[in-house]
Short mmCIF file of C-alpha atoms in Angstrom, two decimals:
data_model
loop_
_atom_site.label_atom_id
_atom_site.label_comp_id
_atom_site.label_asym_id
_atom_site.label_seq_id
_atom_site.Cartn_x
_atom_site.Cartn_y
_atom_site.Cartn_z
CA MET A 26 1.70 -27.00 1.27
CA ARG A 27 -1.80 -28.73 1.75
CA ILE A 28 -2.39 -26.49 4.78
CA GLU A 29 -1.71 -23.37 2.67
CA ILE A 30 -3.97 -24.65 -0.13
CA GLU A 31 -6.84 -25.35 2.34
CA GLN A 32 -6.43 -21.86 3.92
CA ASP A 33 -6.58 -20.14 0.55
CA ASN A 34 -9.87 -22.41 -0.21
CA LYS A 35 -11.37 -21.25 2.94
CA LYS A 36 -10.57 -17.57 2.24
CA GLU A 37 -12.08 -17.83 -1.41
CA THR A 38 -15.06 -19.51 0.23
CA GLU A 39 -15.59 -16.61 2.56
CA GLU A 40 -15.36 -13.97 -0.07
CA SER A 41 -17.67 -15.82 -2.30
CA ASP A 42 -20.33 -15.70 0.45
CA PHE A 43 -20.65 -12.05 -0.29
CA THR A 44 -20.68 -12.32 -4.07
CA PRO A 45 -24.22 -12.77 -5.11
CA VAL A 46 -25.35 -14.46 -7.99
CA THR A 47 -26.19 -12.10 -10.79
CA ASP A 48 -28.31 -12.08 -14.14
CA LEU A 49 -27.00 -10.30 -17.21
CA SER A 50 -29.62 -11.69 -19.70
CA THR A 51 -31.44 -8.21 -19.69
CA GLY A 52 -28.30 -6.10 -20.32
CA HIS A 53 -28.21 -4.96 -16.75
CA GLU A 54 -26.71 -6.83 -13.78
CA LYS A 55 -29.42 -8.27 -11.53
CA VAL A 56 -28.87 -10.06 -8.19
CA LEU A 57 -30.64 -13.30 -8.05
CA HIS A 58 -31.58 -14.62 -4.60
CA PRO A 59 -28.35 -13.16 -3.05
CA THR A 60 -28.99 -15.10 0.30
CA ARG A 61 -29.94 -18.40 -1.03
CA GLY A 62 -27.96 -21.39 0.27
CA MET A 63 -26.25 -19.30 3.00
CA THR A 64 -26.31 -20.27 6.64
CA PRO A 65 -27.88 -17.94 9.29
CA GLY A 66 -24.21 -16.57 10.00
CA GLN A 67 -23.51 -15.98 6.42
CA LYS A 68 -26.82 -14.20 6.01
CA ILE A 69 -25.94 -11.99 8.99
CA ARG A 70 -22.68 -11.00 7.67
CA TYR A 71 -24.04 -10.68 4.22
CA PHE A 72 -26.69 -8.00 5.69
CA SER A 73 -24.00 -6.39 7.79
CA THR A 74 -21.83 -5.71 4.59
CA TYR A 75 -24.48 -4.58 2.24
CA TYR A 76 -27.58 -3.12 3.93
CA LEU A 77 -26.71 -2.23 7.60
CA PRO A 78 -24.33 0.82 6.51
CA LYS A 79 -27.29 2.03 4.29
CA ILE A 80 -29.81 1.86 7.02
CA LEU A 81 -27.57 3.28 9.59
CA GLY A 82 -27.06 6.21 7.24
CA ILE A 83 -30.72 6.80 6.63
CA SER A 84 -31.50 6.57 10.31
CA ALA A 85 -28.71 9.13 11.06
CA MET A 86 -30.30 11.43 8.43
CA ALA A 87 -33.89 11.09 9.64
CA ALA A 88 -32.62 11.61 13.27
CA PHE A 89 -30.90 14.77 12.34
CA LEU A 90 -33.94 16.11 10.45
CA ILE A 91 -36.21 15.36 13.47
CA VAL A 92 -34.05 17.12 15.75
CA PHE A 93 -33.71 19.96 13.56
CA PHE A 94 -37.19 20.62 13.26
CA VAL A 95 -37.95 19.89 16.88
CA LEU A 96 -35.40 22.83 17.75
CA ILE A 97 -36.95 25.24 14.99
CA PHE A 98 -40.43 24.73 16.46
CA SER A 99 -39.59 24.68 20.10
CA ASN A 100 -37.69 28.20 19.72
CA ARG A 101 -40.42 29.81 17.67
CA SER A 102 -41.34 33.26 18.40
CA PRO A 103 -44.49 33.70 20.76
CA ASN A 104 -47.72 35.03 19.46
CA ILE A 105 -47.76 38.11 21.67
CA SER A 106 -45.44 39.43 23.97
CA ILE A 107 -46.35 41.46 27.20
CA LEU A 108 -44.11 44.09 28.95
CA LEU A 109 -44.74 44.97 32.72
CA VAL A 110 -42.57 47.73 34.23
CA ASN A 111 -42.14 47.79 38.05
CA HIS A 112 -44.07 44.61 38.38
CA HIS A 113 -43.13 41.66 40.77
CA ASP A 114 -42.14 38.08 39.29
CA ALA A 115 -44.23 36.85 42.25
CA TYR A 116 -47.32 37.50 40.34
CA ALA A 117 -46.35 36.00 37.10
CA ASP A 118 -48.28 32.75 37.77
CA ASP A 119 -51.52 34.64 38.50
CA PHE A 120 -51.13 36.63 35.38
CA HIS A 121 -50.55 33.69 33.14
CA ALA A 122 -53.31 32.02 34.75
CA ALA A 123 -55.81 34.78 34.02
CA LEU A 124 -54.86 34.28 30.37
CA GLU A 125 -55.54 30.62 30.01
CA ASP A 126 -59.02 30.81 28.87
CA TYR A 127 -57.90 33.26 26.00
CA LYS A 128 -55.22 31.07 24.92
CA GLU A 129 -57.55 27.96 24.94
CA ASP A 130 -60.08 29.87 23.00
CA HIS A 131 -57.41 30.99 20.43
CA HIS A 132 -55.76 27.44 20.44
CA TYR A 133 -52.48 28.85 21.66
CA SER A 134 -49.73 26.64 23.23
CA LYS A 135 -49.76 26.40 27.09
CA THR A 136 -46.11 27.68 27.09
CA ASP A 137 -44.74 29.77 24.31
CA SER A 138 -47.80 31.57 22.92
CA ILE A 139 -47.79 34.46 25.33
CA LYS A 140 -44.57 35.76 26.55
CA VAL A 141 -44.72 38.02 29.68
CA ASN A 142 -41.42 40.18 30.99
CA ALA A 143 -41.56 41.57 34.02
CA SER A 144 -37.75 42.18 34.95
CA HIS A 145 -37.74 45.84 34.46
CA ASN A 146 -38.01 47.79 37.85
CA PHE A 147 -36.36 51.29 38.20
CA ASP A 148 -37.45 54.75 39.39
CA LEU A 149 -37.31 57.49 36.87
CA THR A 150 -36.34 60.10 39.36
CA ASN A 151 -33.49 57.98 40.84
CA LEU A 152 -30.28 58.85 38.65
CA ILE A 153 -28.67 55.73 40.16
CA SER A 154 -30.92 53.48 37.99
CA VAL A 155 -29.23 54.82 34.66
CA GLU A 156 -28.26 51.28 33.33
CA ALA A 157 -31.74 50.00 34.12
CA LYS A 158 -33.36 52.87 32.22
CA GLU A 159 -30.93 52.22 29.19
CA ALA A 160 -31.86 48.35 29.18
CA PHE A 161 -35.53 49.39 29.31
CA SER A 162 -35.14 51.60 26.39
CA ALA A 163 -33.26 48.97 24.55
CA THR A 164 -36.24 46.56 25.16
CA LEU A 165 -38.82 49.12 23.65
CA SER A 166 -36.78 49.62 20.69
CA SER A 167 -36.52 46.01 19.92
CA ARG A 168 -40.34 46.09 18.76
CA GLU A 169 -40.73 42.77 20.15
CA TYR A 170 -43.33 43.82 22.93
CA THR A 171 -46.78 44.74 22.22
CA LEU A 172 -48.98 45.20 25.06
CA PHE A 173 -47.50 47.44 28.10
CA PHE A 174 -48.33 47.86 31.77
CA ALA A 175 -46.68 50.57 33.81
CA ASP A 176 -46.94 52.95 36.62
CA GLU A 177 -48.15 56.25 35.34
CA GLN A 178 -44.86 58.08 35.58
CA VAL A 179 -43.09 55.46 33.32
CA PHE A 180 -45.99 55.31 31.07
CA GLN A 181 -46.29 59.09 30.53
CA GLY A 182 -42.55 59.31 29.65
CA CYS A 183 -42.84 56.72 27.18
CA ALA A 184 -46.19 58.39 25.78
CA ASN A 185 -44.03 61.66 25.22
CA GLU A 186 -41.54 59.73 23.06
CA THR A 187 -44.47 58.36 20.67
CA TYR A 188 -43.88 54.60 21.63
CA PHE A 189 -47.78 53.90 21.59
CA ARG A 190 -50.47 53.10 18.87
CA TYR A 191 -53.71 55.26 18.81
CA LEU A 192 -56.34 53.67 20.90
CA SER A 193 -58.61 53.98 17.90
CA GLU A 194 -56.58 51.14 16.17
CA TYR A 195 -57.49 48.35 18.70
CA LEU A 196 -60.35 49.39 20.85
CA SER A 197 -64.07 49.19 20.02
CA GLN A 198 -66.19 52.47 20.48
CA ASP A 199 -67.80 51.05 23.28
CA LEU A 200 -64.64 50.60 25.12
CA LEU A 201 -63.51 54.03 24.23
CA GLU A 202 -66.50 55.48 25.59
CA ARG A 203 -66.37 53.39 28.86
CA PHE A 204 -62.73 54.42 29.62
CA GLY A 205 -63.34 58.06 28.21
CA ASP A 206 -62.42 59.78 31.40
CA ASP A 207 -59.34 57.56 32.05
CA ILE A 208 -57.74 58.11 28.43
CA ILE A 209 -54.13 59.21 28.48
CA LEU A 210 -52.66 61.47 25.77
CA GLY A 211 -49.29 61.04 24.05
CA TYR A 212 -47.26 63.04 21.74
CA ASP A 213 -47.25 62.22 18.02
CA ASP A 214 -43.80 63.20 16.74
CA GLN A 215 -45.03 63.21 13.18
CA THR A 216 -48.28 65.32 13.56
CA ASP A 217 -46.72 67.40 16.42
CA ALA A 218 -50.03 66.93 18.20
CA ASP A 219 -51.45 64.89 21.25
CA TYR A 220 -53.26 61.78 20.62
CA PRO A 221 -54.95 59.06 22.80
CA CYS A 222 -52.54 56.42 23.50
CA GLY A 223 -53.35 54.66 26.66
CA ILE A 224 -55.72 54.03 29.69
CA ARG A 225 -55.44 54.38 33.22
CA LEU A 226 -56.50 51.31 35.00
CA THR A 227 -57.67 50.54 38.45
CA ARG A 228 -59.02 47.34 40.01
CA GLU A 229 -62.42 48.97 39.78
CA ASN A 230 -62.71 49.67 36.29
CA CYS A 231 -60.40 46.77 35.24
CA PRO A 232 -60.61 43.70 37.50
CA PHE A 233 -57.79 42.02 35.62
CA LEU A 234 -55.38 43.82 37.67
CA VAL A 235 -56.08 41.54 40.70
CA ASN A 236 -53.96 39.10 38.78
CA THR A 237 -51.06 41.69 39.23
CA ASN A 238 -49.48 43.63 42.00
CA TYR A 239 -50.91 46.72 40.58
CA GLU A 240 -53.58 48.62 42.58
CA GLU A 241 -53.51 50.97 39.52
CA CYS A 242 -51.36 51.26 36.34
CA CYS A 243 -51.49 52.49 32.69
CA PHE A 244 -51.96 50.24 29.66
CA GLY A 245 -51.22 50.78 26.02
CA VAL A 246 -50.14 49.15 22.99
CA LEU A 247 -46.51 49.48 21.78
CA PHE A 248 -45.48 50.08 18.13
CA SER A 249 -44.13 46.68 17.31
CA ASP A 250 -43.73 43.98 14.55
CA PRO A 251 -47.10 42.03 15.34
CA LYS A 252 -49.99 42.77 13.28
CA THR A 253 -53.26 44.49 14.99
CA ALA A 254 -55.11 41.37 14.35
CA ASP A 255 -52.82 39.32 16.49
CA PHE A 256 -53.50 41.19 19.66
CA LYS A 257 -56.71 43.26 19.34
CA ASP A 258 -58.65 40.25 20.83
CA LEU A 259 -56.40 40.01 23.85
CA VAL A 260 -56.69 43.70 24.38
CA GLU A 261 -60.53 43.41 24.72
CA TYR A 262 -60.21 40.29 26.68
CA ILE A 263 -57.93 41.90 29.34
CA LEU A 264 -60.08 45.03 29.48
CA ASN A 265 -63.41 42.98 29.91
CA TRP A 266 -62.00 40.21 32.08
CA GLN A 267 -63.99 39.28 35.42
CA PRO A 268 -63.11 36.66 37.87
CA THR A 269 -64.71 33.48 37.79
CA GLU A 270 -67.16 32.78 40.51
#
């Protein structure tokens, strides 16, 4: 019987270790020095019982919020998206390298600020490439891409479908005069009239093409969701680009 009493007393003592002394004089229960008189082991058990679950819960919530915001900002949309048709991915690094000064001047990130898509390669005269042309049409309809480079045949086909903005919306008067003989006309389905929608570029009138596999191509600005102010400077940067000596 004495053994059983000793076991009960031991159990009662262990339970009391986790019952802090309280003060009710103010009308509210207040813990007074909850760990006073406890051994180091008892203090550890007390901390584990009363505080550790709360700390772990708060830490888990903080970790969740950090991961959530990292995922949001890492997947944010680029500032500008550029579409290159019948271009080779082998020149993608050179294309991006030529834009580094622009991104630095505008405080863009090194990776996601300008997206370049050079995945569309097809021949309009080849009926076998129907699926490729359908995928290309879907890309244009997404309104994701703003700046557009393509061979003249593809560009003119898009110009006839009113895919491009008016040049006057984003080119200065000096640039309009400079490329006056190389302006490409497109069809405006709202006015039923032709309008200046693109520029015929060569490596002579636009040295930026040395960063591509194009010897010559056509350039225009697609109707898309970004506002004019977001890409107007980039248009002028490309058209005025000069190689670094």
